[in-house]
Amino acid sequence: METQGSTRLSPSSRILSWALWDWGSASFNAVIITFVFAPYLTKSVAATEEAGSSALGWSTAAAGLIIALVAPAAGTRADSGGRHKLWLGVHTGIVILTMFGLFFVRDSPEYLWLGLLLIAMGSVFFEFAEVSYNGIMVRITQPDNVGKVSGFGWGMGYAGGLVLLVILLVLVIQPEVGLFGAGDEGGMRFRVVAALSAVWFAIFAVPVMFTAPSAKASKPSGGHPIKAFIADYGALVRRLVRMWKQEHQTLRFFIASAVFRDGLAAIFAFAGVLAAGSYGFSPAEIIILGVAANVAAGAGAMIAGVFDDRLGPKPVIIAGLIIILLGGMPILFSDAPVVFWVCALVLSFCVGPVQSSSRSFLARITPPERAGENFGLYATTGRAVSFLGPAMFAVSISIFGFQRAGTLGILVVLFIGLLLIIRVRPDAPAKSMQAQVEG
C-alpha cells in the first residue's frame, strides 16, 4: 500500500524526486571515488603513490567481492518484504556516514587504511542502495517512458557531479585558504571536501524517501535474518539454473552488459590517469576535465532516452559502443592534449546513453515483483568481471611500453561487449518473464 502523501503526487513529481537521488549520489562517485578523494589517498596519505594505488586496488577488489556475493540476495529480500524504499534509506544513510568519516583521514600513512576501509564500505553499501533505487524505477515508469526516465536519472547524476565539482573547485580546492579555513595542512582541504560531499548527498537523497511508492510484500519477511538470507540465496541459485534452462536471452544480457559496463567504468577510472601521465594535465585541469565529461555524459544520456523509447535500448547501446570504439582510437596515436580533449568528450557523450539504455533494457524485461532480484544480479554480474578493464589496461601497457596503449585494452573489452550484446534478442526475455508472471 502506498503512503498517503505519495498518492497525491503526479508521475512527473515522483520521477523528479527519484532522480534527485542520482543528482546527490554523484558526490560519492565523482568526488570521492574518481576525481578528488581517492587521488588524495594515493598521493598524499599513502607513503608512496605506488603503495597507495596497490592498496586501493586490493580494497576495491574486496568490496567488489562482497557486492558480488551479497547484492542478489539483498535484492531478493527487498522484493519479498516490499521494502525497496526502506533499504534505500538505510543503505544511503550508511554511505553518507562513511563519507563523513573521511573527514578524519589526515595526510599521514597511518590514516591510509581508515580511508580505504571507509571508501570500501561506502562502495559496498552504495551498490546495495542502487539495487533498491533501480527497483523503485520499475514502479514509477511505464513501458513507453522507461528509457526517458532512466536517461533522465543518469543525466541528473552527471549534472549533479559537475555542479558539485565546480562548487568545490571554486570554494575549496583552488583557493589558498578555502571554505571553513580549508588549507593544505593535515589534508584539511580534502577532508572538508568529503564532509561537504556527504551533506550534498544527504540533502538530495531525502525527497525519494517520501515520494517513492511502497509495495506489498510478496511473502512474509519474518524469521531469523540469517536463515532468511540463506533461503533467499538458495532461491537465487535456483533462479540462475532456471535462467540457464529457460531464459537464455536474459542471461546473455547479464553477461554482455557486465563486459561492456566494465569497459565503460574503465574509461572514467583511467581518464584522469591518462590526462596526468600522458598529456600533462594539472590537478585543476583534471577536475575541469571531469566537469566537461559529466556535462557530455549527462547530455548524451538525456538525448538518448528519446531514441531508447522510440527504437528500443539495444540500438542505442550498439550505436554508442561503436562510436566509443572509433572515438577512442586517436588516443593510441597522438599525445596532443587537444586530441585527448576531443576524444574524452566524444567518449563521455556516448558512455551516458549506453549506461542508461542498459538499465532501461533490464527494466523493460523485469516485472516489478522481481525488480530487486534482477537488479541485484545486474550489480553482481557487473562486479564479477570488474577486473577485466583494469587488467587489459595494464597488460596493453606492458606489451607496448607506453601509457596511452592502455586505451587499446579498454577498447578490446568494449568490442567483446559489443559482440555479445548483438546476439541478445530483446523480445525473448520479455516473453520469458511474462510467462513466469502468468504462471
Short mmCIF file of C-alpha atoms in Angstrom, two decimals:
data_model
loop_
_atom_site.label_atom_id
_atom_site.label_comp_id
_atom_site.label_asym_id
_atom_site.label_seq_id
_atom_site.Cartn_x
_atom_site.Cartn_y
_atom_site.Cartn_z
CA MET A 1 0.00 0.00 0.00
CA GLU A 2 1.30 3.43 -0.86
CA THR A 3 1.73 6.18 1.67
CA GLN A 4 -0.92 8.87 1.76
CA GLY A 5 1.48 11.61 0.73
CA SER A 6 2.80 9.71 -2.25
CA THR A 7 -0.66 9.14 -3.74
CA ARG A 8 -1.16 12.89 -4.24
CA LEU A 9 1.97 13.28 -6.36
CA SER A 10 1.92 13.43 -10.13
CA PRO A 11 4.08 10.90 -12.03
CA SER A 12 6.48 13.67 -13.06
CA SER A 13 6.95 14.74 -9.43
CA ARG A 14 7.74 11.19 -8.42
CA ILE A 15 10.26 10.86 -11.24
CA LEU A 16 11.96 14.14 -10.30
CA SER A 17 12.18 13.15 -6.64
CA TRP A 18 13.59 9.77 -7.66
CA ALA A 19 16.18 11.37 -9.98
CA LEU A 20 17.35 13.77 -7.26
CA TRP A 21 18.93 10.75 -5.56
CA ASP A 22 21.06 10.30 -8.68
CA TRP A 23 21.93 14.02 -8.55
CA GLY A 24 23.10 13.70 -4.95
CA SER A 25 24.86 10.35 -5.36
CA ALA A 26 27.36 11.93 -7.76
CA SER A 27 29.06 13.32 -4.66
CA PHE A 28 30.24 9.80 -3.90
CA ASN A 29 31.06 8.66 -7.44
CA ALA A 30 32.55 11.80 -8.95
CA VAL A 31 34.14 13.41 -5.89
CA ILE A 32 35.09 10.59 -3.53
CA ILE A 33 35.83 7.74 -5.95
CA THR A 34 37.07 9.38 -9.16
CA PHE A 35 38.34 12.93 -9.16
CA VAL A 36 39.21 14.16 -5.65
CA PHE A 37 39.41 11.98 -2.55
CA ALA A 38 40.78 8.68 -3.89
CA PRO A 39 43.68 10.53 -5.62
CA TYR A 40 44.30 12.31 -2.29
CA LEU A 41 44.59 8.92 -0.58
CA THR A 42 47.09 7.51 -3.06
CA LYS A 43 49.20 10.67 -3.44
CA SER A 44 49.13 12.44 -0.07
CA VAL A 45 48.08 9.89 2.58
CA ALA A 46 49.99 6.79 1.43
CA ALA A 47 53.74 6.54 1.96
CA THR A 48 54.22 6.22 -1.79
CA GLU A 49 51.84 6.58 -4.71
CA GLU A 50 52.58 3.03 -5.83
CA ALA A 51 51.79 1.60 -2.39
CA GLY A 52 48.63 3.66 -2.13
CA SER A 53 47.41 2.63 -5.58
CA SER A 54 48.05 -1.04 -4.86
CA ALA A 55 46.24 -0.86 -1.51
CA LEU A 56 43.31 0.96 -3.12
CA GLY A 57 43.10 -1.76 -5.76
CA TRP A 58 43.00 -4.55 -3.18
CA SER A 59 40.39 -2.81 -1.04
CA THR A 60 38.25 -2.13 -4.09
CA ALA A 61 38.53 -5.76 -5.13
CA ALA A 62 37.44 -6.89 -1.66
CA ALA A 63 34.44 -4.56 -1.81
CA GLY A 64 33.55 -5.94 -5.24
CA LEU A 65 33.68 -9.50 -3.92
CA ILE A 66 31.29 -8.65 -1.07
CA ILE A 67 28.90 -6.98 -3.50
CA ALA A 68 29.03 -9.94 -5.87
CA LEU A 69 28.18 -12.34 -3.05
CA VAL A 70 25.53 -10.34 -1.21
CA ALA A 71 23.75 -7.99 -3.66
CA PRO A 72 21.43 -10.55 -5.33
CA ALA A 73 20.13 -11.97 -2.06
CA ALA A 74 19.76 -8.47 -0.64
CA GLY A 75 17.66 -7.53 -3.66
CA THR A 76 15.51 -10.64 -3.25
CA ARG A 77 14.95 -9.77 0.43
CA ALA A 78 13.83 -6.26 -0.56
CA ASP A 79 11.43 -7.75 -3.10
CA SER A 80 9.92 -10.24 -0.68
CA GLY A 81 9.35 -7.64 2.02
CA GLY A 82 8.22 -4.90 -0.37
CA ARG A 83 10.80 -2.62 1.26
CA HIS A 84 12.85 -1.04 -1.51
CA LYS A 85 12.28 2.41 -0.04
CA LEU A 86 13.31 1.34 3.47
CA TRP A 87 16.50 -0.34 2.31
CA LEU A 88 17.34 2.55 0.01
CA GLY A 89 17.20 4.83 3.05
CA VAL A 90 19.24 2.51 5.27
CA HIS A 91 21.98 1.88 2.74
CA THR A 92 22.15 5.51 1.62
CA GLY A 93 22.50 6.59 5.25
CA ILE A 94 25.45 4.24 5.75
CA VAL A 95 27.17 5.61 2.63
CA ILE A 96 26.73 9.16 3.92
CA LEU A 97 28.22 8.20 7.29
CA THR A 98 31.29 6.71 5.60
CA MET A 99 31.73 9.94 3.67
CA PHE A 100 31.57 11.97 6.89
CA GLY A 101 34.11 9.56 8.37
CA LEU A 102 36.62 10.50 5.67
CA PHE A 103 36.93 13.90 7.38
CA PHE A 104 39.20 12.20 9.95
CA VAL A 105 41.66 10.89 7.33
CA ARG A 106 44.74 13.09 7.65
CA ASP A 107 47.62 13.20 5.17
CA SER A 108 49.78 10.65 7.00
CA PRO A 109 50.37 6.95 6.18
CA GLU A 110 48.81 5.70 9.41
CA TYR A 111 45.44 7.00 8.19
CA LEU A 112 45.57 5.17 4.86
CA TRP A 113 43.71 2.06 5.98
CA LEU A 114 40.99 4.13 7.65
CA GLY A 115 40.41 5.89 4.35
CA LEU A 116 40.48 2.66 2.35
CA LEU A 117 38.10 0.93 4.77
CA LEU A 118 35.60 3.79 4.64
CA ILE A 119 35.70 4.01 0.85
CA ALA A 120 35.30 0.22 0.54
CA MET A 121 32.35 0.24 2.94
CA GLY A 122 30.81 3.15 1.08
CA SER A 123 31.21 1.31 -2.23
CA VAL A 124 29.51 -1.82 -0.88
CA PHE A 125 26.50 -0.03 0.55
CA PHE A 126 26.26 2.30 -2.43
CA GLU A 127 25.78 -0.73 -4.68
CA PHE A 128 23.16 -2.10 -2.27
CA ALA A 129 21.38 1.25 -2.35
CA GLU A 130 21.41 1.26 -6.15
CA VAL A 131 19.73 -2.16 -6.22
CA SER A 132 16.73 -0.72 -4.34
CA TYR A 133 16.92 2.58 -6.25
CA ASN A 134 16.67 0.79 -9.60
CA GLY A 135 13.90 -1.38 -8.19
CA ILE A 136 11.89 1.77 -7.44
CA MET A 137 12.33 2.92 -11.05
CA VAL A 138 10.39 -0.12 -12.24
CA ARG A 139 7.42 1.04 -10.11
CA ILE A 140 7.33 4.67 -11.31
CA THR A 141 7.66 4.06 -15.05
CA GLN A 142 5.59 2.68 -17.91
CA PRO A 143 6.85 0.72 -20.94
CA ASP A 144 6.60 3.84 -23.11
CA ASN A 145 8.73 6.10 -20.89
CA VAL A 146 11.24 3.87 -19.09
CA GLY A 147 14.02 4.89 -21.48
CA LYS A 148 13.43 8.59 -20.90
CA VAL A 149 13.21 8.14 -17.15
CA SER A 150 16.39 6.08 -16.99
CA GLY A 151 18.19 8.62 -19.18
CA PHE A 152 16.86 11.47 -17.05
CA GLY A 153 18.22 9.79 -13.92
CA TRP A 154 21.65 9.24 -15.43
CA GLY A 155 21.65 12.81 -16.75
CA MET A 156 20.76 14.18 -13.31
CA GLY A 157 23.64 12.19 -11.84
CA TYR A 158 26.14 13.65 -14.26
CA ALA A 159 24.71 17.15 -13.80
CA GLY A 160 24.91 16.86 -10.03
CA GLY A 161 28.51 15.74 -10.30
CA LEU A 162 29.57 18.65 -12.46
CA VAL A 163 27.77 21.23 -10.31
CA LEU A 164 29.36 19.90 -7.13
CA LEU A 165 32.81 19.66 -8.73
CA VAL A 166 32.59 23.30 -9.83
CA ILE A 167 31.47 24.41 -6.37
CA LEU A 168 34.28 22.51 -4.67
CA LEU A 169 36.86 23.71 -7.18
CA VAL A 170 35.94 27.37 -6.65
CA LEU A 171 35.31 27.32 -2.89
CA VAL A 172 37.68 24.67 -1.52
CA ILE A 173 40.26 23.25 -3.91
CA GLN A 174 41.66 26.25 -5.78
CA PRO A 175 41.79 29.00 -3.09
CA GLU A 176 44.90 29.17 -0.92
CA VAL A 177 42.55 29.05 2.07
CA GLY A 178 39.22 27.54 1.14
CA LEU A 179 35.80 27.38 2.78
CA PHE A 180 35.85 26.70 6.54
CA GLY A 181 39.57 27.53 6.59
CA ALA A 182 40.42 24.56 4.39
CA GLY A 183 44.13 24.58 3.56
CA ASP A 184 46.86 22.06 2.84
CA GLU A 185 47.92 21.37 6.43
CA GLY A 186 46.77 17.96 7.61
CA GLY A 187 44.94 17.38 4.33
CA MET A 188 42.17 19.64 5.59
CA ARG A 189 41.23 20.77 2.08
CA PHE A 190 40.27 17.25 1.03
CA ARG A 191 38.71 16.38 4.38
CA VAL A 192 36.36 19.36 4.04
CA VAL A 193 35.53 18.18 0.51
CA ALA A 194 34.48 14.79 1.91
CA ALA A 195 32.25 16.35 4.58
CA LEU A 196 30.60 18.75 2.13
CA SER A 197 30.00 15.90 -0.29
CA ALA A 198 28.26 13.92 2.46
CA VAL A 199 25.97 16.88 3.20
CA TRP A 200 25.21 17.21 -0.52
CA PHE A 201 24.20 13.54 -0.80
CA ALA A 202 22.08 13.71 2.37
CA ILE A 203 20.09 16.71 1.14
CA PHE A 204 19.21 15.30 -2.26
CA ALA A 205 18.55 11.75 -1.07
CA VAL A 206 15.65 12.85 1.14
CA PRO A 207 12.86 13.51 -1.44
CA VAL A 208 12.63 9.95 -2.80
CA MET A 209 12.20 8.62 0.73
CA PHE A 210 8.89 10.46 0.99
CA THR A 211 7.60 10.16 -2.57
CA ALA A 212 8.53 6.67 -3.80
CA PRO A 213 5.57 4.27 -3.95
CA SER A 214 5.53 1.50 -1.39
CA ALA A 215 4.82 -2.08 -2.37
CA LYS A 216 3.07 -5.03 -0.81
CA ALA A 217 5.26 -7.81 0.50
CA SER A 218 5.24 -10.81 -1.82
CA LYS A 219 5.77 -13.14 1.14
CA PRO A 220 6.17 -12.82 4.92
CA SER A 221 9.54 -11.36 5.92
CA GLY A 222 9.67 -12.82 9.41
CA GLY A 223 12.05 -15.45 10.72
CA HIS A 224 15.71 -15.35 11.63
CA PRO A 225 17.55 -12.88 9.33
CA ILE A 226 20.46 -15.25 8.64
CA LYS A 227 18.18 -18.17 7.82
CA ALA A 228 16.05 -15.90 5.63
CA PHE A 229 19.18 -14.66 3.84
CA ILE A 230 20.35 -18.24 3.20
CA ALA A 231 16.90 -19.15 1.92
CA ASP A 232 16.93 -16.16 -0.42
CA TYR A 233 20.34 -17.17 -1.73
CA GLY A 234 19.06 -20.70 -2.35
CA ALA A 235 16.17 -19.24 -4.30
CA LEU A 236 18.64 -17.13 -6.27
CA VAL A 237 20.72 -20.16 -7.23
CA ARG A 238 17.58 -21.90 -8.41
CA ARG A 239 16.73 -18.78 -10.41
CA LEU A 240 20.10 -18.85 -12.16
CA VAL A 241 19.63 -22.51 -13.01
CA ARG A 242 16.17 -21.69 -14.39
CA MET A 243 17.64 -18.83 -16.43
CA TRP A 244 20.23 -21.20 -17.86
CA LYS A 245 17.48 -23.60 -18.91
CA GLN A 246 14.64 -21.24 -19.89
CA GLU A 247 15.79 -17.59 -20.10
CA HIS A 248 18.83 -17.69 -22.34
CA GLN A 249 18.38 -14.15 -23.63
CA THR A 250 18.12 -12.63 -20.16
CA LEU A 251 21.26 -14.48 -19.11
CA ARG A 252 23.02 -13.34 -22.28
CA PHE A 253 22.08 -9.75 -21.47
CA PHE A 254 23.55 -10.02 -17.97
CA ILE A 255 26.82 -11.36 -19.39
CA ALA A 256 27.06 -8.84 -22.24
CA SER A 257 26.21 -5.85 -20.05
CA ALA A 258 28.73 -6.95 -17.43
CA VAL A 259 31.50 -6.87 -20.03
CA PHE A 260 30.72 -3.57 -21.71
CA ARG A 261 29.82 -1.83 -18.41
CA ASP A 262 33.25 -2.79 -17.09
CA GLY A 263 34.80 -1.17 -20.15
CA LEU A 264 32.73 1.96 -19.57
CA ALA A 265 33.82 2.08 -15.93
CA ALA A 266 37.44 1.76 -17.00
CA ILE A 267 37.08 4.81 -19.26
CA PHE A 268 36.26 7.01 -16.28
CA ALA A 269 38.66 5.19 -13.93
CA PHE A 270 41.70 5.83 -16.13
CA ALA A 271 40.77 9.11 -17.82
CA GLY A 272 42.45 11.12 -15.07
CA VAL A 273 45.49 8.83 -15.07
CA LEU A 274 45.98 9.33 -18.80
CA ALA A 275 45.33 13.05 -18.58
CA ALA A 276 48.05 13.48 -15.95
CA GLY A 277 50.58 10.92 -17.16
CA SER A 278 50.38 11.11 -20.95
CA TYR A 279 49.08 14.63 -21.56
CA GLY A 280 50.49 16.62 -18.62
CA PHE A 281 47.22 17.89 -17.12
CA SER A 282 47.45 19.64 -13.74
CA PRO A 283 45.11 18.61 -10.85
CA ALA A 284 42.86 21.60 -11.56
CA GLU A 285 42.75 20.73 -15.26
CA ILE A 286 41.78 17.15 -14.40
CA ILE A 287 38.82 18.43 -12.37
CA ILE A 288 37.81 20.68 -15.26
CA LEU A 289 38.02 17.60 -17.49
CA GLY A 290 35.73 15.83 -15.04
CA VAL A 291 33.23 18.67 -15.22
CA ALA A 292 33.25 18.62 -19.01
CA ALA A 293 32.95 14.82 -19.08
CA ASN A 294 29.91 14.95 -16.78
CA VAL A 295 28.27 17.59 -19.00
CA ALA A 296 28.80 15.48 -22.11
CA ALA A 297 27.69 12.23 -20.50
CA GLY A 298 24.60 13.81 -18.95
CA ALA A 299 23.55 15.44 -22.22
CA GLY A 300 24.09 12.18 -24.08
CA ALA A 301 22.03 10.18 -21.59
CA MET A 302 19.06 12.57 -21.76
CA ILE A 303 19.11 12.81 -25.57
CA ALA A 304 19.43 9.06 -25.98
CA GLY A 305 16.41 8.47 -23.74
CA VAL A 306 14.17 9.71 -26.56
CA PHE A 307 15.70 7.25 -29.03
CA ASP A 308 15.54 4.50 -26.42
CA ASP A 309 11.74 4.81 -26.19
CA ARG A 310 11.31 5.06 -29.96
CA LEU A 311 13.78 2.44 -31.17
CA GLY A 312 14.39 0.34 -28.07
CA PRO A 313 17.50 0.21 -25.87
CA LYS A 314 19.51 -2.24 -27.94
CA PRO A 315 20.12 0.06 -30.96
CA VAL A 316 21.19 2.84 -28.58
CA ILE A 317 23.66 0.53 -26.83
CA ILE A 318 25.12 -0.75 -30.11
CA ALA A 319 25.45 2.72 -31.66
CA GLY A 320 27.05 4.11 -28.51
CA LEU A 321 29.61 1.30 -28.30
CA ILE A 322 30.56 1.67 -31.97
CA ILE A 323 31.13 5.43 -31.58
CA ILE A 324 33.19 4.84 -28.42
CA LEU A 325 35.38 2.32 -30.24
CA LEU A 326 36.00 4.74 -33.10
CA GLY A 327 36.39 7.76 -30.81
CA GLY A 328 38.98 6.08 -28.60
CA MET A 329 41.37 5.08 -31.37
CA PRO A 330 43.09 8.50 -31.83
CA ILE A 331 44.36 8.38 -28.23
CA LEU A 332 46.60 5.48 -29.25
CA PHE A 333 48.36 7.53 -31.92
CA SER A 334 48.53 11.10 -30.60
CA ASP A 335 49.98 12.78 -27.50
CA ALA A 336 48.41 16.16 -28.33
CA PRO A 337 46.20 17.45 -25.47
CA VAL A 338 43.59 18.75 -27.91
CA VAL A 339 43.16 15.23 -29.33
CA PHE A 340 42.61 13.84 -25.84
CA TRP A 341 40.08 16.55 -25.04
CA VAL A 342 38.05 15.80 -28.18
CA CYS A 343 38.20 12.04 -27.66
CA ALA A 344 37.32 12.31 -23.97
CA LEU A 345 34.22 14.38 -24.73
CA VAL A 346 33.09 12.05 -27.53
CA LEU A 347 33.51 9.02 -25.30
CA SER A 348 31.75 10.70 -22.37
CA PHE A 349 28.83 11.71 -24.58
CA CYS A 350 28.31 8.05 -25.52
CA VAL A 351 29.01 6.50 -22.11
CA GLY A 352 25.84 8.03 -20.64
CA PRO A 353 23.48 6.61 -23.29
CA VAL A 354 24.99 3.11 -23.10
CA GLN A 355 24.72 3.06 -19.30
CA SER A 356 21.19 4.45 -19.32
CA SER A 357 19.88 2.15 -22.04
CA SER A 358 21.46 -0.86 -20.35
CA ARG A 359 19.43 -0.07 -17.24
CA SER A 360 16.25 0.53 -19.23
CA PHE A 361 16.80 -2.73 -21.14
CA LEU A 362 16.69 -4.63 -17.86
CA ALA A 363 13.75 -2.60 -16.56
CA ARG A 364 11.74 -3.47 -19.66
CA ILE A 365 12.15 -7.21 -19.14
CA THR A 366 11.69 -7.14 -15.36
CA PRO A 367 8.30 -7.50 -13.63
CA PRO A 368 8.00 -5.23 -10.53
CA GLU A 369 7.96 -8.14 -8.09
CA ARG A 370 11.42 -9.20 -9.28
CA ALA A 371 12.99 -5.76 -9.56
CA GLY A 372 15.34 -6.17 -6.60
CA GLU A 373 16.36 -9.68 -7.61
CA ASN A 374 17.16 -8.72 -11.21
CA PHE A 375 18.97 -5.50 -10.33
CA GLY A 376 20.85 -7.41 -7.65
CA LEU A 377 22.01 -9.78 -10.37
CA TYR A 378 22.81 -6.73 -12.50
CA ALA A 379 25.11 -5.43 -9.77
CA THR A 380 26.66 -8.86 -9.24
CA THR A 381 27.41 -9.61 -12.88
CA GLY A 382 28.95 -6.16 -13.25
CA ARG A 383 31.25 -6.80 -10.30
CA ALA A 384 32.05 -10.35 -11.37
CA VAL A 385 34.22 -9.10 -14.26
CA SER A 386 35.31 -5.79 -12.71
CA PHE A 387 38.94 -6.90 -13.05
CA LEU A 388 38.71 -7.17 -16.83
CA GLY A 389 39.08 -3.50 -17.85
CA PRO A 390 41.93 -2.67 -15.42
CA ALA A 391 43.74 -5.91 -16.28
CA MET A 392 43.53 -5.29 -20.03
CA PHE A 393 44.67 -1.68 -19.48
CA ALA A 394 47.76 -2.87 -17.58
CA VAL A 395 48.53 -5.75 -19.97
CA SER A 396 48.40 -3.45 -23.00
CA ILE A 397 50.83 -1.02 -21.38
CA SER A 398 53.19 -3.90 -20.54
CA ILE A 399 53.11 -5.21 -24.10
CA PHE A 400 53.53 -1.93 -25.98
CA GLY A 401 55.53 0.02 -23.39
CA PHE A 402 53.67 3.34 -23.26
CA GLN A 403 50.76 4.50 -21.14
CA ARG A 404 48.36 5.50 -23.92
CA ALA A 405 48.46 1.88 -25.16
CA GLY A 406 46.28 1.02 -22.17
CA THR A 407 43.41 2.51 -24.14
CA LEU A 408 43.65 -0.44 -26.54
CA GLY A 409 42.93 -2.87 -23.70
CA ILE A 410 39.77 -0.97 -22.75
CA LEU A 411 38.63 -0.86 -26.37
CA VAL A 412 39.09 -4.63 -26.65
CA VAL A 413 36.81 -5.15 -23.64
CA LEU A 414 34.19 -2.86 -25.18
CA PHE A 415 34.44 -4.66 -28.53
CA ILE A 416 33.80 -8.01 -26.82
CA GLY A 417 30.79 -6.48 -25.06
CA LEU A 418 29.51 -5.20 -28.40
CA LEU A 419 29.74 -8.66 -29.98
CA LEU A 420 27.90 -10.17 -27.02
CA ILE A 421 25.03 -7.65 -26.95
CA ILE A 422 24.43 -8.02 -30.71
CA ARG A 423 23.43 -11.63 -30.04
CA VAL A 424 20.79 -10.72 -27.44
CA ARG A 425 17.17 -10.66 -28.64
CA PRO A 426 15.35 -8.07 -26.51
CA ASP A 427 11.88 -9.54 -27.14
CA ALA A 428 12.74 -13.05 -25.97
CA PRO A 429 13.49 -12.18 -22.32
CA ALA A 430 10.27 -10.18 -22.07
CA LYS A 431 8.23 -13.15 -23.24
CA SER A 432 10.02 -15.44 -20.86
CA MET A 433 9.49 -13.16 -17.89
CA GLN A 434 5.83 -12.63 -18.79
CA ALA A 435 5.30 -16.37 -18.98
CA GLN A 436 6.68 -16.72 -15.46
CA VAL A 437 4.42 -13.98 -14.14
CA GLU A 438 1.34 -15.58 -15.70
CA GLY A 439 2.42 -19.00 -14.48
#
